[in-house]
Short mmCIF file of C-alpha atoms in Angstrom, two decimals:
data_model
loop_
_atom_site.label_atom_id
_atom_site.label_comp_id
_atom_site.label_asym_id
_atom_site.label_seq_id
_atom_site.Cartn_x
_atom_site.Cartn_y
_atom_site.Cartn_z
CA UNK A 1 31.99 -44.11 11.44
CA UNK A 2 28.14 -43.36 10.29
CA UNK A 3 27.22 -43.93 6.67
CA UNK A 4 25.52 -41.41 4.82
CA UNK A 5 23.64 -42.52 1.59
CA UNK A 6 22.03 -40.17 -0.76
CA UNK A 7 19.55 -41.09 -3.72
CA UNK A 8 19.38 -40.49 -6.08
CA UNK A 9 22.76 -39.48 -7.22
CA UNK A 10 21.53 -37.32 -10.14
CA UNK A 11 18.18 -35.97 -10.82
CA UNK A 12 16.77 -34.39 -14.30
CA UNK A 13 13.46 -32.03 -13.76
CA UNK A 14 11.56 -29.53 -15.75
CA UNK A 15 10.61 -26.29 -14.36
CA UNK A 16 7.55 -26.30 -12.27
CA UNK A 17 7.72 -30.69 -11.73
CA UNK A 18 8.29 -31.91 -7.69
CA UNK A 19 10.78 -33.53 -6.58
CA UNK A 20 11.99 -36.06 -3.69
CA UNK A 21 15.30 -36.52 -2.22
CA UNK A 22 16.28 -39.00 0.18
CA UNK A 23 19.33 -39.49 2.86
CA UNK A 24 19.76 -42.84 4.84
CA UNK A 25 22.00 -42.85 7.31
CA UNK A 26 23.37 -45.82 9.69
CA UNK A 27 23.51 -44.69 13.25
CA UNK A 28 21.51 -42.38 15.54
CA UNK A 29 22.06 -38.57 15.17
CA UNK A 30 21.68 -35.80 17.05
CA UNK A 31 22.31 -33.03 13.73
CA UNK A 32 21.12 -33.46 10.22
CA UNK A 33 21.41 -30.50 8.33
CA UNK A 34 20.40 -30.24 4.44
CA UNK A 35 22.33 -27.54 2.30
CA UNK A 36 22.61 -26.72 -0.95
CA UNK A 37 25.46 -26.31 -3.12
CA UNK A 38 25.13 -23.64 -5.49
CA UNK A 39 26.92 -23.02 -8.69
CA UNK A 40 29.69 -21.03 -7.14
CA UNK A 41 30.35 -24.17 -4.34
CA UNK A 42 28.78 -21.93 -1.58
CA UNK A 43 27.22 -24.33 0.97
CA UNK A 44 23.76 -22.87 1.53
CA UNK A 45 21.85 -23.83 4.86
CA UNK A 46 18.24 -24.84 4.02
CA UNK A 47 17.47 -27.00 7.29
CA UNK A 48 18.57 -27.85 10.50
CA UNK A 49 16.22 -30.91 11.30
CA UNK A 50 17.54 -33.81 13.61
CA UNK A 51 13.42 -34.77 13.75
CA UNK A 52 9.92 -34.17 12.95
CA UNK A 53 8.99 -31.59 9.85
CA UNK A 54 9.65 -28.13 8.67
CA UNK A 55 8.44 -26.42 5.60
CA UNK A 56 10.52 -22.76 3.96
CA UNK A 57 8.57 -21.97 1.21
CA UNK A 58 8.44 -24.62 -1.60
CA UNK A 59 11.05 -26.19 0.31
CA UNK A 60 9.95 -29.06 3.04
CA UNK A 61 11.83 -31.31 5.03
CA UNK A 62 11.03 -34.58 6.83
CA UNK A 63 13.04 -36.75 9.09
CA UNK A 64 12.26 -39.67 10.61
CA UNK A 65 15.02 -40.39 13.19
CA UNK A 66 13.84 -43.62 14.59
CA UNK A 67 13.84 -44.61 10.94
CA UNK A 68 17.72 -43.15 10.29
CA UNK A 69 16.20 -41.89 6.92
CA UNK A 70 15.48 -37.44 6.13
CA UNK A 71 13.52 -36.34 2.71
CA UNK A 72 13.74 -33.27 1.45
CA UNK A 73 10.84 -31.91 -0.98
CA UNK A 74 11.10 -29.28 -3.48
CA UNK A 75 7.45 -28.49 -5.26
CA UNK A 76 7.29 -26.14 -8.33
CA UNK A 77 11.30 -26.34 -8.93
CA UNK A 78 12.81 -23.55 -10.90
CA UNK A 79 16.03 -22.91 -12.78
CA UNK A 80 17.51 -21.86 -9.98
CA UNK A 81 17.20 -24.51 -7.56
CA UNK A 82 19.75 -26.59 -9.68
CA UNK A 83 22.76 -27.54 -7.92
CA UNK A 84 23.84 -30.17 -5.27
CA UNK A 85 21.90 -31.06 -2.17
CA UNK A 86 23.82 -32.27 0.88
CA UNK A 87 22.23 -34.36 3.86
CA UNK A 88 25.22 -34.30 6.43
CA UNK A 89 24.79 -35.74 9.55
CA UNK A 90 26.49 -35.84 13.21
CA UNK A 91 26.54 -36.14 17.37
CA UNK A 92 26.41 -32.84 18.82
CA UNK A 93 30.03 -31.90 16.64
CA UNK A 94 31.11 -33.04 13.45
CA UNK A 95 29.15 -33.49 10.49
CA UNK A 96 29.34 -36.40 7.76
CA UNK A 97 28.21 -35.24 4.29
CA UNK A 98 26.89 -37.44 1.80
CA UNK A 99 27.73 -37.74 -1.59
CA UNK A 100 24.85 -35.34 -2.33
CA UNK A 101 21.93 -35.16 -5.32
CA UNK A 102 22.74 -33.48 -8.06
CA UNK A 103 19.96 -31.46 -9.20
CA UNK A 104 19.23 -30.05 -13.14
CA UNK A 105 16.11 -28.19 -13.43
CA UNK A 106 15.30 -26.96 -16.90
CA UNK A 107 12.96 -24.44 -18.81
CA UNK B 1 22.04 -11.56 9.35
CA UNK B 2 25.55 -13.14 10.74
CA UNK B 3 27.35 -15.37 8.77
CA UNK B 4 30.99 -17.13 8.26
CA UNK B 5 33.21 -15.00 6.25
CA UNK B 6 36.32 -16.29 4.62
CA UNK B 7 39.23 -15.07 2.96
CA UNK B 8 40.87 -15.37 0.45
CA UNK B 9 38.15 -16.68 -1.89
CA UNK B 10 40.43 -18.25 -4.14
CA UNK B 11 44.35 -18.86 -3.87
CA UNK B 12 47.07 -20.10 -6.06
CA UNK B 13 50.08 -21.18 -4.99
CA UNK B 14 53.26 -23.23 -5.85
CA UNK B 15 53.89 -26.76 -4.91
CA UNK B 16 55.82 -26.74 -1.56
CA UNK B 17 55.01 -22.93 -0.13
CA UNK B 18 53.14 -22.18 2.94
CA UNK B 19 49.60 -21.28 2.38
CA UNK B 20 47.16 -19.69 5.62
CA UNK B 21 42.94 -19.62 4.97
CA UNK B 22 41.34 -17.44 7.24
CA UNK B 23 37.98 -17.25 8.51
CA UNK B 24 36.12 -15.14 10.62
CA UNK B 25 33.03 -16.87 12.62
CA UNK B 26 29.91 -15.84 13.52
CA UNK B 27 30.88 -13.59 17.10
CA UNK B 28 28.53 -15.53 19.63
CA UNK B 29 29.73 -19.35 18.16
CA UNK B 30 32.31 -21.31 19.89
CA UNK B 31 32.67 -24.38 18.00
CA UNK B 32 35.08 -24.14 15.04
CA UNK B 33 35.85 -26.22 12.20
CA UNK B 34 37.60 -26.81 8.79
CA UNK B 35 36.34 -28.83 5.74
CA UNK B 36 37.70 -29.57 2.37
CA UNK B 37 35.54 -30.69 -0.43
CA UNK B 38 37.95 -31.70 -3.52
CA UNK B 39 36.11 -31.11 -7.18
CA UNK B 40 33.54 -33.54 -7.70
CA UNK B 41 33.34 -35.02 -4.37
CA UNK B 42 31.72 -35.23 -0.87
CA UNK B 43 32.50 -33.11 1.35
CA UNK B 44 34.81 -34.08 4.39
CA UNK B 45 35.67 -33.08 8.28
CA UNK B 46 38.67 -31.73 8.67
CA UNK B 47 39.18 -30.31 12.37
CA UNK B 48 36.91 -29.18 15.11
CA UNK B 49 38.11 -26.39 17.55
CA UNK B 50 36.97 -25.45 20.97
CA UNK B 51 38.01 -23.62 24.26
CA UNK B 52 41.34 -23.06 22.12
CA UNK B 53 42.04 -26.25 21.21
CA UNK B 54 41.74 -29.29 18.96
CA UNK B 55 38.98 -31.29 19.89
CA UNK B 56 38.87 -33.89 17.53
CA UNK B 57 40.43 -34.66 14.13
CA UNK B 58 40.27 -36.63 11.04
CA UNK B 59 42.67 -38.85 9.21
CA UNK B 60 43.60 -36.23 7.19
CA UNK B 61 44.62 -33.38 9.08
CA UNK B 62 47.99 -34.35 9.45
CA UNK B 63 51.00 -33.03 10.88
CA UNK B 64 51.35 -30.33 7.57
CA UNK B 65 47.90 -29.03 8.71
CA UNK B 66 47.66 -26.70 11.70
CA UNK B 67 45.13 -24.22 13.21
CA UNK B 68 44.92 -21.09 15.26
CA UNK B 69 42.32 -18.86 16.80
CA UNK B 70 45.05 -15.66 17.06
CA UNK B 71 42.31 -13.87 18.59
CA UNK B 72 38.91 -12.95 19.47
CA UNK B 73 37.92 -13.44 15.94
CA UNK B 74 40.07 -14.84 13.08
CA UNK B 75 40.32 -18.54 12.96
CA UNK B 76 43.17 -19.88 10.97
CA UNK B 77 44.52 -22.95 9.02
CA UNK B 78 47.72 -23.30 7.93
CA UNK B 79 49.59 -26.12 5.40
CA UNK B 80 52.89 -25.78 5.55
CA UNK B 81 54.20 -27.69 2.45
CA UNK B 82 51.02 -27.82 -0.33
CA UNK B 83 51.19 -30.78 -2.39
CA UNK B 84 48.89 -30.80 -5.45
CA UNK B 85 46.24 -32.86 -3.88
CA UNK B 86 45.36 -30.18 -1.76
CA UNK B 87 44.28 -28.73 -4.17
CA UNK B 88 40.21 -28.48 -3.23
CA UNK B 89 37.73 -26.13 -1.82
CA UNK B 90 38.20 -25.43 2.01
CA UNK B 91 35.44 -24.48 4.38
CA UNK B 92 34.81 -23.00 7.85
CA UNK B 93 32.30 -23.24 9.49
CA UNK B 94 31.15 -22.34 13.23
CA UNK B 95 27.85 -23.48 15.61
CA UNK B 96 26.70 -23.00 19.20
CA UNK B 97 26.41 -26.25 21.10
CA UNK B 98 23.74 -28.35 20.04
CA UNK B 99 22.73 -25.92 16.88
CA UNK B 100 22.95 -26.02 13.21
CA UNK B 101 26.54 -25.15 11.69
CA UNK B 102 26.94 -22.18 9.44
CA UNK B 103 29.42 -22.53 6.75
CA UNK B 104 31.51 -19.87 4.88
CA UNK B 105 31.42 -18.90 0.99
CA UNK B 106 34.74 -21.32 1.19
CA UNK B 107 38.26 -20.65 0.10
CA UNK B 108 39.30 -22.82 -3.54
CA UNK B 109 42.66 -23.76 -3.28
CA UNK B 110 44.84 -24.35 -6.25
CA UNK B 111 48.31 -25.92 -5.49
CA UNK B 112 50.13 -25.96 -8.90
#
């Protein structure tokens, strides 16, 4: 089945620094989604982006299918955007997670 | 704005018993599906549902798991004899064709 590979694995910021997360994967898609999991394990949608760009606030997303690699930005991070960010990947069906970024923003 | 709703939100129950998560979809989707996420790690396919049936399945939905669309609206999975490693956080989630998949809150399971 397709690979998913997340990096890094764990990610230390202070408030208000940028940040760059990255998710390989090993086969053509047709779905990549990004969530992100917050404290209470709810799976939060942030973007639906088989290809090209798409920005939601200080959030941003890039992937570049021909590539098989997605980034996801987050600029001016705050306390709340710690947590776990999936890249999960599919066909037109199922999704494969990734082991997901884990995220610690501090004051 | 729509979204997945599942119930219960968290459920205890003995080694052995019967346990049912239920999950109500978003009302236009038609693609259904369960995932489990045990603490700690990824998260991982379960069972995809369509037109009333199974349409695919993973190595781990075996023959204790089972699901059910009742009707027009609940969307059900059943084990039938917990063991403690199923212990772990179950979600639903439903899509339209060819669209992004909206997950539930999630239902954590604790077999003890």
């Amino acid at each position: 089945g397709i690979q998913v590979e997340q990096s890094p694995p764990d990610l230390i910021l202070q408030e208000g620094a940028n940040s760059t997360l990255r998710c390989n994967f090993s086969d053509s898609v047709n779905n990549l989604q990004w969530f992100h999991q917050n404290p209470w394990g709810q799976l939060i949608n942030l973007f639906y982006i088989p290809s090209g760009t798409k920005q939601n606030g200080r959030l941003s997303a890039t992937t570049v299918a021909t590539e098989r690699y997605s980034l996801l930005y987050i600029s001016s991070s705050q306390t709340t955007d710690s947590g776990v960010y999936f890249c999960a990947v599919g066909g037109y069906s199922t999704l494969t997670f990734g082991k997901g970024t884990m995220l610690l923003v501090s004051p | 704005e729509p979204e997945v709703t599942q119930t219960p939100s968290h459920q205890v129950t003995q080694m052995g018993q019967e346990v049912i998560l239920r999950c109500v979809p978003i009302s236009n989707h038609l693609y259904f599906y369960w995932y489990r996420q045990i603490l700690g790690q990824k998260v991982e396919f379960l069972v995809s549902f369509y037109n009333n049936e199974i349409s695919e399945k993973s190595e781990i939905f075996d023959d204790q798991f089972s699901v059910e669309r009742p009707d027009g609206s609940n969307f059900t999975l059943k084990i039938r004899s917990t063991k403690l490693e199923d212990s772990a956080m179950y979600f639903c989630a439903s899509k339209i064709q060819g669209t992004e998949a909206f997950f539930g809150q999630g239902t954590r399971l604790t077999v003890v």
